[in-house]
Amino acid sequence: MGRVLDHVLYRTTVLGRQNIPSKGPVIFAANHLSYLDGPVMVGASPRYMHVMVRHDMFRGFLGWVLHASGQIPVDRSGDRAALQAAKGVLERGECVGILPEGTRGSGDAASMNSGVAWLALNSGAVVVPVAVLGTRITGEHKDKIPPLRRRFHVSFGEALKIERQPGMSGRASMDAAVEQIREALSSHIAEAVKISGQELPDDPTPPRTEQSGND
């Protein structure tokens, strides 16, 4: 389904596939602009990944598809079970996808949650930063599905090995890992913007015109 989105419904340019290890556990950490970021990232990767998806998306036909394809439901208010499930995937040598900003926004990785750092520190998996561009542009609401045949850009950065720092407490090591990943992702996004010419949305999302679910 991701490849259909990338190359049939939309037009997706992919860079950096050579940065993805051909085997072993990998955490793909991407910025978050729109509903399509996860599927677009999956379709662009040469390795299949199990993406951590908001738990209330697992309903109806879409929920069946997400369960059948091995995606991982997560409650962003705090979900240790989801992290343990993702850790189990990584311990099998497979791949997990995560959008560590947590909510759809400007996609510049100015902040992120600690789940990606916890996974990296506790699984030994490398982290590949992923820039997804074009799934939302300036003036579009975060709930909008982009017009068909739009050009997307997906860029995979160099893999990072995240390790606990000697002499640091567990909390300090976690904070340091979060910032290391955030800085790498933010820098990679900025470089991808420069190479692709596709800017991040630079305006606040406009107010909702009708009632819809929470992000």
Short mmCIF file of N, CA, C and O in Angstrom, two decimals, residues 45-101:
data_model
loop_
_atom_site.label_atom_id
_atom_site.label_comp_id
_atom_site.label_asym_id
_atom_site.label_seq_id
_atom_site.Cartn_x
_atom_site.Cartn_y
_atom_site.Cartn_z
N SER A 45 10.98 2.68 1.72
CA SER A 45 12.07 1.90 2.30
C SER A 45 12.23 0.54 1.61
O SER A 45 11.24 -0.14 1.34
N PRO A 46 13.47 0.11 1.38
CA PRO A 46 13.69 -1.23 0.83
C PRO A 46 13.47 -2.33 1.86
O PRO A 46 13.40 -3.50 1.51
N ARG A 47 13.38 -1.96 3.15
CA ARG A 47 13.11 -2.93 4.20
C ARG A 47 11.75 -2.64 4.82
O ARG A 47 11.40 -1.49 5.04
N TYR A 48 11.00 -3.71 5.09
CA TYR A 48 9.68 -3.53 5.68
C TYR A 48 9.82 -3.08 7.12
O TYR A 48 10.77 -3.46 7.82
N MET A 49 8.89 -2.26 7.57
CA MET A 49 8.93 -1.81 8.96
C MET A 49 7.55 -1.89 9.60
O MET A 49 6.52 -1.84 8.92
N HIS A 50 7.55 -2.03 10.91
CA HIS A 50 6.34 -2.01 11.72
C HIS A 50 6.24 -0.63 12.34
O HIS A 50 7.06 -0.27 13.19
N VAL A 51 5.26 0.14 11.92
CA VAL A 51 5.16 1.53 12.34
C VAL A 51 4.29 1.65 13.58
O VAL A 51 3.24 1.00 13.69
N MET A 52 4.72 2.50 14.51
CA MET A 52 3.93 2.79 15.69
C MET A 52 2.86 3.81 15.31
O MET A 52 3.17 4.93 14.91
N VAL A 53 1.59 3.40 15.41
CA VAL A 53 0.46 4.18 14.91
C VAL A 53 -0.50 4.48 16.06
O VAL A 53 -0.74 3.61 16.91
N ARG A 54 -1.06 5.67 16.06
CA ARG A 54 -2.01 6.07 17.08
C ARG A 54 -3.11 5.02 17.25
O ARG A 54 -3.72 4.58 16.28
N HIS A 55 -3.37 4.63 18.49
CA HIS A 55 -4.23 3.47 18.76
C HIS A 55 -5.65 3.62 18.21
O HIS A 55 -6.27 2.63 17.82
N ASP A 56 -6.18 4.86 18.17
CA ASP A 56 -7.56 4.99 17.72
C ASP A 56 -7.72 4.94 16.21
O ASP A 56 -8.84 5.05 15.69
N MET A 57 -6.61 4.72 15.49
CA MET A 57 -6.68 4.47 14.05
C MET A 57 -7.02 3.00 13.77
O MET A 57 -7.37 2.64 12.64
N PHE A 58 -6.95 2.15 14.79
CA PHE A 58 -7.17 0.71 14.62
C PHE A 58 -8.67 0.40 14.74
O PHE A 58 -9.11 -0.31 15.65
N ARG A 59 -9.44 0.94 13.80
CA ARG A 59 -10.88 0.74 13.79
C ARG A 59 -11.34 0.43 12.37
O ARG A 59 -10.77 0.92 11.41
N GLY A 60 -12.39 -0.36 12.26
CA GLY A 60 -12.98 -0.64 10.96
C GLY A 60 -12.00 -1.30 10.01
O GLY A 60 -11.09 -2.04 10.42
N PHE A 61 -12.20 -1.02 8.71
CA PHE A 61 -11.36 -1.63 7.69
C PHE A 61 -9.91 -1.20 7.83
O PHE A 61 -8.99 -2.03 7.71
N LEU A 62 -9.69 0.09 8.11
CA LEU A 62 -8.31 0.56 8.29
C LEU A 62 -7.65 -0.16 9.45
O LEU A 62 -6.48 -0.56 9.35
N GLY A 63 -8.38 -0.36 10.54
CA GLY A 63 -7.82 -1.09 11.68
C GLY A 63 -7.44 -2.50 11.32
O GLY A 63 -6.40 -3.01 11.74
N TRP A 64 -8.28 -3.16 10.50
CA TRP A 64 -7.97 -4.52 10.06
C TRP A 64 -6.69 -4.53 9.24
O TRP A 64 -5.82 -5.40 9.41
N VAL A 65 -6.54 -3.55 8.34
CA VAL A 65 -5.34 -3.46 7.51
C VAL A 65 -4.11 -3.24 8.39
O VAL A 65 -3.06 -3.88 8.20
N LEU A 66 -4.22 -2.34 9.36
CA LEU A 66 -3.08 -2.05 10.23
C LEU A 66 -2.68 -3.28 11.04
O LEU A 66 -1.49 -3.60 11.15
N HIS A 67 -3.66 -3.98 11.59
CA HIS A 67 -3.35 -5.20 12.36
C HIS A 67 -2.74 -6.26 11.44
O HIS A 67 -1.73 -6.89 11.78
N ALA A 68 -3.33 -6.46 10.27
CA ALA A 68 -2.87 -7.51 9.36
C ALA A 68 -1.45 -7.25 8.86
O ALA A 68 -0.71 -8.19 8.57
N SER A 69 -1.08 -5.98 8.75
CA SER A 69 0.25 -5.64 8.24
C SER A 69 1.28 -5.49 9.35
O SER A 69 2.43 -5.11 9.09
N GLY A 70 0.88 -5.76 10.59
CA GLY A 70 1.84 -5.79 11.69
C GLY A 70 2.20 -4.45 12.29
O GLY A 70 3.24 -4.33 12.93
N GLN A 71 1.34 -3.46 12.10
CA GLN A 71 1.62 -2.16 12.70
C GLN A 71 1.33 -2.21 14.20
O GLN A 71 0.62 -3.08 14.69
N ILE A 72 1.89 -1.26 14.94
CA ILE A 72 1.87 -1.32 16.40
C ILE A 72 1.01 -0.18 16.95
O ILE A 72 1.36 1.00 16.79
N PRO A 73 -0.12 -0.50 17.62
CA PRO A 73 -0.94 0.57 18.19
C PRO A 73 -0.27 1.18 19.41
O PRO A 73 0.31 0.48 20.24
N VAL A 74 -0.33 2.51 19.52
CA VAL A 74 0.31 3.20 20.64
C VAL A 74 -0.60 4.31 21.15
O VAL A 74 -1.17 5.07 20.38
N ASP A 75 -0.73 4.38 22.45
CA ASP A 75 -1.44 5.46 23.12
C ASP A 75 -0.39 6.49 23.54
O ASP A 75 0.44 6.21 24.40
N ARG A 76 -0.43 7.68 22.94
CA ARG A 76 0.63 8.65 23.18
C ARG A 76 0.62 9.22 24.59
O ARG A 76 1.56 9.90 24.99
N SER A 77 -0.44 8.97 25.37
CA SER A 77 -0.44 9.44 26.75
C SER A 77 0.53 8.64 27.62
O SER A 77 0.79 8.99 28.77
N GLY A 78 1.09 7.56 27.05
CA GLY A 78 2.03 6.72 27.78
C GLY A 78 1.68 5.26 27.59
O GLY A 78 0.67 4.81 28.12
N ASP A 79 2.51 4.54 26.84
CA ASP A 79 2.14 3.18 26.47
C ASP A 79 3.38 2.29 26.50
O ASP A 79 4.04 2.08 25.50
N ARG A 80 3.66 1.76 27.69
CA ARG A 80 4.83 0.88 27.85
C ARG A 80 4.67 -0.40 27.04
O ARG A 80 5.64 -0.93 26.52
N ALA A 81 3.43 -0.89 26.90
CA ALA A 81 3.21 -2.12 26.15
C ALA A 81 3.59 -1.94 24.69
O ALA A 81 4.15 -2.85 24.08
N ALA A 82 3.29 -0.78 24.12
CA ALA A 82 3.65 -0.53 22.73
C ALA A 82 5.17 -0.50 22.55
O ALA A 82 5.70 -1.03 21.58
N LEU A 83 5.87 0.12 23.50
CA LEU A 83 7.33 0.15 23.42
C LEU A 83 7.91 -1.26 23.54
O LEU A 83 8.86 -1.61 22.85
N GLN A 84 7.34 -2.08 24.42
CA GLN A 84 7.82 -3.44 24.56
C GLN A 84 7.55 -4.25 23.29
O GLN A 84 8.38 -5.07 22.88
N ALA A 85 6.40 -4.01 22.65
CA ALA A 85 6.11 -4.70 21.39
C ALA A 85 7.10 -4.29 20.31
O ALA A 85 7.60 -5.13 19.55
N ALA A 86 7.42 -3.00 20.24
CA ALA A 86 8.40 -2.52 19.27
C ALA A 86 9.78 -3.09 19.57
O ALA A 86 10.53 -3.47 18.66
N LYS A 87 10.13 -3.16 20.84
CA LYS A 87 11.42 -3.74 21.24
C LYS A 87 11.49 -5.20 20.80
O LYS A 87 12.55 -5.68 20.34
N GLY A 88 10.39 -5.93 20.92
CA GLY A 88 10.36 -7.32 20.48
C GLY A 88 10.61 -7.45 18.99
O GLY A 88 11.31 -8.36 18.54
N VAL A 89 10.04 -6.53 18.20
CA VAL A 89 10.29 -6.52 16.75
C VAL A 89 11.78 -6.32 16.48
O VAL A 89 12.38 -7.03 15.65
N LEU A 90 12.38 -5.37 17.17
CA LEU A 90 13.80 -5.08 16.96
C LEU A 90 14.68 -6.25 17.40
O LEU A 90 15.70 -6.55 16.75
N GLU A 91 14.30 -6.92 18.46
CA GLU A 91 15.08 -8.07 18.95
C GLU A 91 15.05 -9.23 17.96
O GLU A 91 15.93 -10.09 18.00
N ARG A 92 14.07 -9.25 17.08
CA ARG A 92 14.02 -10.26 16.01
C ARG A 92 14.84 -9.83 14.80
O ARG A 92 14.87 -10.53 13.79
N GLY A 93 15.49 -8.67 14.90
CA GLY A 93 16.32 -8.19 13.79
C GLY A 93 15.52 -7.46 12.72
O GLY A 93 16.02 -7.25 11.62
N GLU A 94 14.29 -7.07 13.05
CA GLU A 94 13.43 -6.39 12.09
C GLU A 94 13.45 -4.88 12.32
O GLU A 94 14.27 -4.37 13.08
N CYS A 95 12.54 -4.17 11.67
CA CYS A 95 12.57 -2.71 11.65
C CYS A 95 11.29 -2.12 12.23
O CYS A 95 10.20 -2.64 12.02
N VAL A 96 11.46 -1.00 12.92
CA VAL A 96 10.34 -0.25 13.49
C VAL A 96 10.37 1.17 12.92
O VAL A 96 11.44 1.77 12.78
N GLY A 97 9.20 1.70 12.59
CA GLY A 97 9.08 3.09 12.18
C GLY A 97 8.38 3.89 13.25
O GLY A 97 7.42 3.42 13.87
N ILE A 98 8.87 5.09 13.51
CA ILE A 98 8.30 5.92 14.56
C ILE A 98 8.34 7.37 14.12
O ILE A 98 9.27 7.80 13.42
N LEU A 99 7.32 8.14 14.51
CA LEU A 99 7.25 9.58 14.23
C LEU A 99 7.40 10.28 15.58
O LEU A 99 6.42 10.59 16.25
N PRO A 100 8.65 10.52 16.02
CA PRO A 100 8.90 10.88 17.41
C PRO A 100 8.45 12.29 17.80
O PRO A 100 8.47 12.61 18.99
N GLU A 101 8.06 13.13 16.83
CA GLU A 101 7.48 14.41 17.22
C GLU A 101 6.13 14.20 17.90
O GLU A 101 5.66 15.07 18.63
#
